[in-house]
CSV table of C-alpha atoms and ligand atoms in Angstrom, one decimal:
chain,number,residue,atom,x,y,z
A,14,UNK,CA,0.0,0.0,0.0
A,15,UNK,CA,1.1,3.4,-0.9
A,16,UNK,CA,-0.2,6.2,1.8
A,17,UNK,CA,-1.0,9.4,0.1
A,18,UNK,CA,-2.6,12.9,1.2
A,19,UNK,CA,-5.2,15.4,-0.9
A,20,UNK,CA,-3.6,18.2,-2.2
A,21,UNK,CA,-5.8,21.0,-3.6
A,22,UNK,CA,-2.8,23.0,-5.4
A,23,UNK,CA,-0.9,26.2,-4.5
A,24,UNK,CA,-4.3,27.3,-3.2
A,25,UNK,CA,-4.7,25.0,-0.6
A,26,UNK,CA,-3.9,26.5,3.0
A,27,UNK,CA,-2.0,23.2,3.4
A,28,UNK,CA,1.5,23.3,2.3
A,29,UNK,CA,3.5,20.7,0.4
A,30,UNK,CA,6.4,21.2,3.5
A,31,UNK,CA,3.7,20.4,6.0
A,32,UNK,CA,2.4,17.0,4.1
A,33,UNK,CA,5.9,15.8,3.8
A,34,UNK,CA,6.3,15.9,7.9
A,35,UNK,CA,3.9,13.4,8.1
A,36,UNK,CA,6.5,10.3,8.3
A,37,UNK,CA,4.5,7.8,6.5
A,38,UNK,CA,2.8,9.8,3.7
A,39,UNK,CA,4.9,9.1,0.4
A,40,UNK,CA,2.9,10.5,-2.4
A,41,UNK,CA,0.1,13.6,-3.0
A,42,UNK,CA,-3.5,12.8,-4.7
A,43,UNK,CA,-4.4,15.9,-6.5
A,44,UNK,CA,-5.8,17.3,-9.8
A,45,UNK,CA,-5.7,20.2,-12.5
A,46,UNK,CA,-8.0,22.7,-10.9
A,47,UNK,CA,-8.4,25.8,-13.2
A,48,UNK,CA,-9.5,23.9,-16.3
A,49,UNK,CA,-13.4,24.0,-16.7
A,50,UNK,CA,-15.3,20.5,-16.6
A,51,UNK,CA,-14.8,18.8,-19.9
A,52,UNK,CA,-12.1,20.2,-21.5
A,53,UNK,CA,-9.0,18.2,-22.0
A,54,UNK,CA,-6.4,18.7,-19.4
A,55,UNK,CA,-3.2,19.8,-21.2
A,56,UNK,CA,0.3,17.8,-20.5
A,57,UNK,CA,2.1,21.2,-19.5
A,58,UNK,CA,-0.6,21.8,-16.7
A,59,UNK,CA,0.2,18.0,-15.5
A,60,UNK,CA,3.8,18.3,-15.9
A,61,UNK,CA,3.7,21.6,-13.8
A,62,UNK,CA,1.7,19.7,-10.9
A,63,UNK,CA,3.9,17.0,-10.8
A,64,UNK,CA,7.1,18.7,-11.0
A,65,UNK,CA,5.1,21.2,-7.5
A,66,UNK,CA,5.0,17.7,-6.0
A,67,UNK,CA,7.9,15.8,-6.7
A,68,UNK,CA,10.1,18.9,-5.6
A,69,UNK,CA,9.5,18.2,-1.8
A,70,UNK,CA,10.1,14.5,-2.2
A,71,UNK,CA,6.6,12.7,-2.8
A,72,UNK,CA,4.7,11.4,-5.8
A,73,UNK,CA,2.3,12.0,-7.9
A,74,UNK,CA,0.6,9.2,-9.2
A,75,UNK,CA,-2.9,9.2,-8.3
A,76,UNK,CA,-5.6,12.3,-9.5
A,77,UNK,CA,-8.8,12.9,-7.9
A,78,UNK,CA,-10.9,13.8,-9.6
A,79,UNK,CA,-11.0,14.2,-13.3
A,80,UNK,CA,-14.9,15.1,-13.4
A,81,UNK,CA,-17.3,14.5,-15.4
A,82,UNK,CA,-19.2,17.0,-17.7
A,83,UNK,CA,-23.1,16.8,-16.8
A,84,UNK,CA,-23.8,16.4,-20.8
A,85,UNK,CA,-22.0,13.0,-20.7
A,86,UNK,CA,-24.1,12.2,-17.5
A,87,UNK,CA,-27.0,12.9,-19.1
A,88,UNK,CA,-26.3,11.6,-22.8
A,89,UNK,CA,-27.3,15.0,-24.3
A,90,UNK,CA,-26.0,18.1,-26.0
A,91,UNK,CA,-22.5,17.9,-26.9
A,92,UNK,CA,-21.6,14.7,-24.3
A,93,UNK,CA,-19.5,12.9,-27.6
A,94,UNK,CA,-17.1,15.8,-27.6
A,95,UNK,CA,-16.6,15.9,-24.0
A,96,UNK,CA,-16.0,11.7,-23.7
A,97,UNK,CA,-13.2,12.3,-26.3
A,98,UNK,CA,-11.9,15.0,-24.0
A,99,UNK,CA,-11.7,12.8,-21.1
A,100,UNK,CA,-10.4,10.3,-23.6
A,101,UNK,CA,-7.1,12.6,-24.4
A,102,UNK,CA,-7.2,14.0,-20.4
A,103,UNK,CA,-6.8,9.9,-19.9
A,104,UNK,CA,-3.6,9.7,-22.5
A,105,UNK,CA,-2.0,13.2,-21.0
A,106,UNK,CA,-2.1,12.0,-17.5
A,107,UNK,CA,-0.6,8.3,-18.5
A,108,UNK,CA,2.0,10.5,-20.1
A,109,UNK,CA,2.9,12.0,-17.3
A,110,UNK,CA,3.4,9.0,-14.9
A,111,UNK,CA,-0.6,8.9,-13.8
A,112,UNK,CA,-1.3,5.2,-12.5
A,113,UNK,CA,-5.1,5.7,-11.0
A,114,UNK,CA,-7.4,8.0,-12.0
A,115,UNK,CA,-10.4,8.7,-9.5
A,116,UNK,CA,-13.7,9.8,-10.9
A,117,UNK,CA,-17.5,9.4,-9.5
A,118,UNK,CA,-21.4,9.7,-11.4
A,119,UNK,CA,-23.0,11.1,-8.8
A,120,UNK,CA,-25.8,13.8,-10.7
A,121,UNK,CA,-25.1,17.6,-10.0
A,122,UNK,CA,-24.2,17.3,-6.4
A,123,UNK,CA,-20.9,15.6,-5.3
A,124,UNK,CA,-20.9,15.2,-1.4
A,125,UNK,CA,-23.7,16.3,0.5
A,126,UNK,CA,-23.8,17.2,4.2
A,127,UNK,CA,-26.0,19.2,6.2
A,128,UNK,CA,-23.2,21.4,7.7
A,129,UNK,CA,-19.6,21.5,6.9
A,130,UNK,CA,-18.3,23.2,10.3
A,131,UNK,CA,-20.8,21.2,13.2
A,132,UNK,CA,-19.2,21.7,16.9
A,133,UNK,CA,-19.0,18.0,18.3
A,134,UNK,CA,-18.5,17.4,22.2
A,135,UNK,CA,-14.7,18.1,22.2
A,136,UNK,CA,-15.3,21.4,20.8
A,137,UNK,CA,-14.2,20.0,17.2
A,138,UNK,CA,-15.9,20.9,13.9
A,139,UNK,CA,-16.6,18.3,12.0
A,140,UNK,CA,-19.1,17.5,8.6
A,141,UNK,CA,-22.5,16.0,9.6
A,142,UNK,CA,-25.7,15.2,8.0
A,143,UNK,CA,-28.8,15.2,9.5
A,144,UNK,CA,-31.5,13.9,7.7
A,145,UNK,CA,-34.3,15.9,8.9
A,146,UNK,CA,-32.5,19.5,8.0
A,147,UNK,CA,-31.5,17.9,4.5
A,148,UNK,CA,-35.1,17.7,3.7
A,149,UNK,CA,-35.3,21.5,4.6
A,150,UNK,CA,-32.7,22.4,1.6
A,151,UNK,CA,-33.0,24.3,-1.0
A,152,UNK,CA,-30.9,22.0,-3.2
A,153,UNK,CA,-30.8,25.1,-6.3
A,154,UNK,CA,-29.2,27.1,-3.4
A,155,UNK,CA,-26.5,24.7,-2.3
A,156,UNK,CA,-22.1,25.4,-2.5
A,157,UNK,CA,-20.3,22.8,-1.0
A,158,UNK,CA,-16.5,23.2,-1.4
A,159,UNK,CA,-15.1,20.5,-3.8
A,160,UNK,CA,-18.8,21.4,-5.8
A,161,UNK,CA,-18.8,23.0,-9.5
A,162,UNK,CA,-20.2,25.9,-8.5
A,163,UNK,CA,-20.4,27.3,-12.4
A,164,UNK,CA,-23.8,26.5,-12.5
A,165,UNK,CA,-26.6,29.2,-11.8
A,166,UNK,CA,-29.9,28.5,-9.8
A,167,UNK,CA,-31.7,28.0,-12.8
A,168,UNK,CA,-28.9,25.6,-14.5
A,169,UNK,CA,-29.0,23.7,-11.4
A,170,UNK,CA,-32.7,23.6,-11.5
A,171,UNK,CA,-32.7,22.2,-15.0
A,172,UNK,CA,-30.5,19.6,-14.6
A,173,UNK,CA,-32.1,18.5,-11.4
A,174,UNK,CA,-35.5,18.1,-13.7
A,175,UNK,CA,-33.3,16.4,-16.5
A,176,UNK,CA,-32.4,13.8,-13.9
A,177,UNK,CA,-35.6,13.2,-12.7
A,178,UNK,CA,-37.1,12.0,-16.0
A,179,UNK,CA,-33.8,10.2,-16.5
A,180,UNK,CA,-34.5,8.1,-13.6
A,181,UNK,CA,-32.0,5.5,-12.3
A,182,UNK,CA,-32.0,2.8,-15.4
A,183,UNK,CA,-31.8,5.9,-17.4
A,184,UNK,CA,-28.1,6.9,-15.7
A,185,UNK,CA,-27.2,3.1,-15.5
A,186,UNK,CA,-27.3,3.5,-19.4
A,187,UNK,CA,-25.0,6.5,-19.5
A,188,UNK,CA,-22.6,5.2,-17.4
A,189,UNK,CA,-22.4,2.0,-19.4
A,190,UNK,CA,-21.6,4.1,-22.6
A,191,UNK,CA,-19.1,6.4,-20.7
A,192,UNK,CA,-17.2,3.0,-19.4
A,193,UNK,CA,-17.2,1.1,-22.6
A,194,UNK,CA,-15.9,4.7,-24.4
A,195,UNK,CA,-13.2,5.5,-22.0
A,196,UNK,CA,-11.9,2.0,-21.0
A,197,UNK,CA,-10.2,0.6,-23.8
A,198,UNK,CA,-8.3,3.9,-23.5
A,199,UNK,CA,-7.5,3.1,-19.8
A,200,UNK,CA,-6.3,0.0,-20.3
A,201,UNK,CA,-4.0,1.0,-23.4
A,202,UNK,CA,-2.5,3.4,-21.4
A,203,UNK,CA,-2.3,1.4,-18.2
A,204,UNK,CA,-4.5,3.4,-16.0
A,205,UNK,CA,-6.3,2.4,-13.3
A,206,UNK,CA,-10.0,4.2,-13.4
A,207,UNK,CA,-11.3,4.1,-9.8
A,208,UNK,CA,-15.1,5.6,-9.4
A,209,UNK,CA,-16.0,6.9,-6.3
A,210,UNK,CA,-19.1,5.8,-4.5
A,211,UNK,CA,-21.7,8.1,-4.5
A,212,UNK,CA,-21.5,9.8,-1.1
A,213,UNK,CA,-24.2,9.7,1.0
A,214,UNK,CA,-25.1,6.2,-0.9
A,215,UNK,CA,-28.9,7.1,-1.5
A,216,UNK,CA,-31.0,9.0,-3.6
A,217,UNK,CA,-31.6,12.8,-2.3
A,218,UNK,CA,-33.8,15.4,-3.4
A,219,UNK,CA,-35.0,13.1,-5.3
A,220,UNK,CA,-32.4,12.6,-8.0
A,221,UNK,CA,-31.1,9.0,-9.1
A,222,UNK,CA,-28.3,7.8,-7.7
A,223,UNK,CA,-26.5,4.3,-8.1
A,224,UNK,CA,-23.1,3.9,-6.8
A,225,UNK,CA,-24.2,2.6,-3.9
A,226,UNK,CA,-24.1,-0.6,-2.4
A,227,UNK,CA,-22.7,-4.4,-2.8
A,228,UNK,CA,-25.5,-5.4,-5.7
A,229,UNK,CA,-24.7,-1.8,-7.4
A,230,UNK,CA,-20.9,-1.8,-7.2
A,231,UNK,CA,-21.5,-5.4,-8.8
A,232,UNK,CA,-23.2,-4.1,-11.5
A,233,UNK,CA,-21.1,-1.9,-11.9
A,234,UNK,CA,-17.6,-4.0,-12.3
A,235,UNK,CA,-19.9,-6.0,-14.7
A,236,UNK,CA,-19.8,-3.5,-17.3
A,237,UNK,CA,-16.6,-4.2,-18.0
A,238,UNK,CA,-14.3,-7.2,-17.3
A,239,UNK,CA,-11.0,-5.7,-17.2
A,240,UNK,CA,-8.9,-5.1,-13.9
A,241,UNK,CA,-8.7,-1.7,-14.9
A,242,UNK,CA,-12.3,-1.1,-14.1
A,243,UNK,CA,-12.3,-0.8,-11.0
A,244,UNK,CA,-13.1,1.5,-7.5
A,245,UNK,CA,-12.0,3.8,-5.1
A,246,UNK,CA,-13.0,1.8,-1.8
A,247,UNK,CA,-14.3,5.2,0.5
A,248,UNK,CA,-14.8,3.5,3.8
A,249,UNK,CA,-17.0,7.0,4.7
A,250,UNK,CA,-19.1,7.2,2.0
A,251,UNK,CA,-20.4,3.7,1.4
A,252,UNK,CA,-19.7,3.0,5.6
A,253,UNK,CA,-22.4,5.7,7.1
A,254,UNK,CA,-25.3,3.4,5.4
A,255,UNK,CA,-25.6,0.1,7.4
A,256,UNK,CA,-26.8,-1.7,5.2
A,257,UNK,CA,-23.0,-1.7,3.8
A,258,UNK,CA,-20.2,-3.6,5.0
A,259,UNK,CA,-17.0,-2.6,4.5
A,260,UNK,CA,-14.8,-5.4,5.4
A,261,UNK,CA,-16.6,-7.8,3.6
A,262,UNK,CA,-16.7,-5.0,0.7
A,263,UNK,CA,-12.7,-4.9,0.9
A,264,UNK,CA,-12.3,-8.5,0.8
A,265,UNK,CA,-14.8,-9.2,-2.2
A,266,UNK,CA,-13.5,-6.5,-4.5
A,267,UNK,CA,-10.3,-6.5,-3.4
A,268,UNK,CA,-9.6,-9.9,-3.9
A,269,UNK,CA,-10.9,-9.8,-7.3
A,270,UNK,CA,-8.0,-6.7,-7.9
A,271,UNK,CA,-10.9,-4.2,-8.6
A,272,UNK,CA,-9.7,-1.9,-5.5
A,273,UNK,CA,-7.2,1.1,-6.5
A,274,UNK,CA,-7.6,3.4,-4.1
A,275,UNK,CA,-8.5,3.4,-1.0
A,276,UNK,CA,-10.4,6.5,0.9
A,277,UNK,CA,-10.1,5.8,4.7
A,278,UNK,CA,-12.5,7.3,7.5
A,279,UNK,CA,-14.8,6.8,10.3
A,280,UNK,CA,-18.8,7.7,10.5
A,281,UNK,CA,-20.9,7.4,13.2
A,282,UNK,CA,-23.7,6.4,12.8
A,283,UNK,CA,-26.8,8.4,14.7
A,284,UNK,CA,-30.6,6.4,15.0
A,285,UNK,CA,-32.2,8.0,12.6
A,286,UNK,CA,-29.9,7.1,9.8
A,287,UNK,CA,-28.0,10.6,9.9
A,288,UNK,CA,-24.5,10.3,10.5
A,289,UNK,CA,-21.4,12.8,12.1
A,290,UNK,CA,-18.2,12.2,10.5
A,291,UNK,CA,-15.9,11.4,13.4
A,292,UNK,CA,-11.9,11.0,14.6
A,293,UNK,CA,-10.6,8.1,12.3
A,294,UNK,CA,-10.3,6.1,15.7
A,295,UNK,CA,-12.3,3.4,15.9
A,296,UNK,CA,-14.0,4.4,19.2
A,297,UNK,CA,-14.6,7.7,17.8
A,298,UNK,CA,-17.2,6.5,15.3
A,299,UNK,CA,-19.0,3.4,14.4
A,300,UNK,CA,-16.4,1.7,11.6
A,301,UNK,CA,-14.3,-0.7,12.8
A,302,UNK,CA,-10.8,0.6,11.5
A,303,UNK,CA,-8.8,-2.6,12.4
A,304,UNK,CA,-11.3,-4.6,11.0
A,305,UNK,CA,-11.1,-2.8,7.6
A,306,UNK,CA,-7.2,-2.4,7.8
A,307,UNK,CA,-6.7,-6.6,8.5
A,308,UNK,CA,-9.2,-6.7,5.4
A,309,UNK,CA,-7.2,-4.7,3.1
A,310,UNK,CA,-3.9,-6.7,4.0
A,311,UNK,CA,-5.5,-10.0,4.1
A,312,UNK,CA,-6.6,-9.6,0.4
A,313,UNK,CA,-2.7,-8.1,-0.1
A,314,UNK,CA,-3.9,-4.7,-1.5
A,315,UNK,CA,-1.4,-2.7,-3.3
A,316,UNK,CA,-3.2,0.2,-4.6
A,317,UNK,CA,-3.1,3.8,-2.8
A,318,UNK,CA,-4.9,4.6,0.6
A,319,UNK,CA,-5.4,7.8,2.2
A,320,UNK,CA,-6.5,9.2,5.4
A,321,UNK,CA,-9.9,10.5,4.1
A,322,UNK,CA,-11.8,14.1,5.6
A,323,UNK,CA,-10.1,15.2,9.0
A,324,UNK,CA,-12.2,17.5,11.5
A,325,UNK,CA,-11.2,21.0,12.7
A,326,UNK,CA,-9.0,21.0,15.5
A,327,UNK,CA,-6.3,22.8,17.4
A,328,UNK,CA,-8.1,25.8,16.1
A,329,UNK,CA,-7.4,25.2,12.4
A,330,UNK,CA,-9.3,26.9,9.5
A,331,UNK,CA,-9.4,26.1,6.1
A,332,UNK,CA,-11.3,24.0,3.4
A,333,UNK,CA,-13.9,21.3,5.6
A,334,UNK,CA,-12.5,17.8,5.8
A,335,UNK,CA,-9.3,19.0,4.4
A,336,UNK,CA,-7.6,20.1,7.4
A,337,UNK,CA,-4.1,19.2,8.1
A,338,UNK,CA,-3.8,18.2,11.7
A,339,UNK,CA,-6.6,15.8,11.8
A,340,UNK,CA,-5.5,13.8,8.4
A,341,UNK,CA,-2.4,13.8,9.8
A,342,UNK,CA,-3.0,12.2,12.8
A,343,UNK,CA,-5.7,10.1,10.7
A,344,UNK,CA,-2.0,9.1,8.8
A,345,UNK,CA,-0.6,8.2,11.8
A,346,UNK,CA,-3.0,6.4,13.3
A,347,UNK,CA,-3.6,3.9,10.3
A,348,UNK,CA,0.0,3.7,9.6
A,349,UNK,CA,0.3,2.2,13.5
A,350,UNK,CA,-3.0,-0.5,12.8
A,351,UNK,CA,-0.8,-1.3,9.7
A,352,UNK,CA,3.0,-1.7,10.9
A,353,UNK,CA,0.8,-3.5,14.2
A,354,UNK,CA,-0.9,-6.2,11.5
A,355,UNK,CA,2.1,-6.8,8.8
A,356,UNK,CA,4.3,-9.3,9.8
A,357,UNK,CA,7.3,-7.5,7.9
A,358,UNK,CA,6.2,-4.4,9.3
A,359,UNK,CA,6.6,-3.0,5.3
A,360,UNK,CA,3.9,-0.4,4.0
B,5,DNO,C1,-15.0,14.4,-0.8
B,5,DNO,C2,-14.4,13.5,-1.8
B,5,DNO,C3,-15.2,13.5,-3.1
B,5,DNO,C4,-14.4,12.8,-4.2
B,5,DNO,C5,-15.1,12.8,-5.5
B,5,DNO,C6,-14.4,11.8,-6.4
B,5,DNO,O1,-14.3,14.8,0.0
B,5,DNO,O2,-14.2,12.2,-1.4
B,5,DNO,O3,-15.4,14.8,-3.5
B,5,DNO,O4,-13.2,13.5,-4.4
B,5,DNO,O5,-16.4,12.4,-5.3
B,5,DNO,O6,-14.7,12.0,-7.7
């Protein structure tokens, strides 16, 4: 296993310096940020990333996300041209040394929560949802960061109707057209495609959603039988719905080599279904982190893991979940579950 860290670019409050004191963090997850959804990602733009990263010592090998362009979502407008975009992003960042490229379907909205700055009991800030006040949003009126937020009230209202007559099967068909363009590309090149569950795993405000559980993700893998098709395993995403169970997730996909990356975090769980991303400590929060840890080395998983959103603490600012201190010791803490498990002690 490789650990890496999310880097957002020069913009991000965290520095590069500050990743690389983390002792067991050797390479940085990151993307091309200031080219708009759907155009092709030029090599100098890649090569000028990389060379950011590789300057203090880590790698680059592993982008999240390159996103994809609501047209090819929805199989309208000008969706060919932006699938042989992605096409050419895909051949630029194998040119560049890219080994996995991280990606997710979810409809308009990437990551919802509720709140992005919720004080828990140790006066930390953390991201929650709460069902009851996601049923009060306004989801035209919504800016999460990490969102495209290029789309105006009425665009957003447009598309939300578009997906709504779509309808699930409707977006199962898209996605099947998307893998079967982009695929034989991936695999030429020798890049890993890892889609990201859709995060929380269920439908909301009413708009289809399918990367979601164990019969989904199987469906998914289905539509194409090449190792290269394959997932980014986010323990918080598909982990604060019960009804999924990560270790036996891990061991199923990751035995069959369909696991490339690995997002790692703890939820807990609340009665109602809502959930409070927590500590990644497994007493913090209702995943079992050892459990899921033992699962990934059982199945000998070699693909990339990182600590996964980190709450505020130590009076930190900066972009939700993407705080340094708390991913660091998130690092830290799965590193120790890791070096405790292996018999060689070897990452
Ligand atoms: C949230 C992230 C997601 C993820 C994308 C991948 O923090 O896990 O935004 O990067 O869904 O495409």
């Amino acid at each position: 296993m490789k650990m890496t860290f999310r880097w957002y670019g020069t913009d991000d409050p965290v520095s590069l310096e500050y990743i690389k004191q983390i002792p067991n963090i050797t390479g940085i997850v990151s993307a091309v940020y200031d080219i708009p959804v759907g155009e092709v990602w030029p090599i100098e733009k890649i090569e000028k990333l990389k060379a950011e990263v590789n300057l203090v010592g880590l790698e680059l090998e592993v982008i999240e996300s390159v996103p994809v362009h609501e047209d090819i979502k929805l199989k309208r407008n000008d969706y060919q041209r932006y699938i042989d975009n992605y096409k050419q992003t895909i051949r630029n960042l194998a040119k560049c040394g890219i080994k996995c490229i991280c990606y997710n379907f979810m409809p308009v909205f990437d990551w919802t929560r509720s709140s992005v700055d919720h004080q828990l009991n140790d006066g930390s800030k953390a991201l929650v949802y709460y069902k009851n006040e996601v049923a009060q949003l306004d989801p035209t009126k919504l800016s999460l960061p990490g969102w495209d937020t290029s789309y105006s009230v009425m665009e957003v209202s447009e598309l939300i109707t578009a997906y709504k007559e779509l309808g699930e099967e409707g977006l199962w068909e898209n996605l099947k057209y998307f893998i079967k363009e982009i695929l034989p590309v991936a695999v030429e090149c020798d890049v890993n495609m890892a889609i990201h569950p859709d995060d929380p795993p269920w439908s909301i405000f009413e708009i289809p959603r399918i990367i979601t559980n164990e019969k989904n993700l199987d469906r998914f893998l289905s539509l194409y039988d090449d190792s290269h098709h394959g997932l980014t395993l986010c323990s918080g995403s598909l982990g604060c719905a019960s009804f999924n169970d990560i270790p036996l997730l891990i061991r199923k996909y990751g035995k069959m080599r369909r696991i490339h990356f690995a997002h790692i975090r703890n939820v807990k769980i609340l009665d109602d279904g809502s959930f409070e991303e927590s500590a990644h400590y497994s007493r913090c929060g209702s995943l079992d982190m050892v459990e899921i840890m033992r699962a990934y080395i059982e199945v000998g998983f070699e693909g990339y893991i990182r600590p996964d959103h980190g709450r505020m603490i130590w009076g930190e600012t900066g972009k939700p979940g993407y705080g340094l201190y708390d991913r660091g010791l998130g690092a830290m803490y799965l590193g120790g579950i890791i070096d405790a498990l292996k018999d060689d002690g070897d990452l």
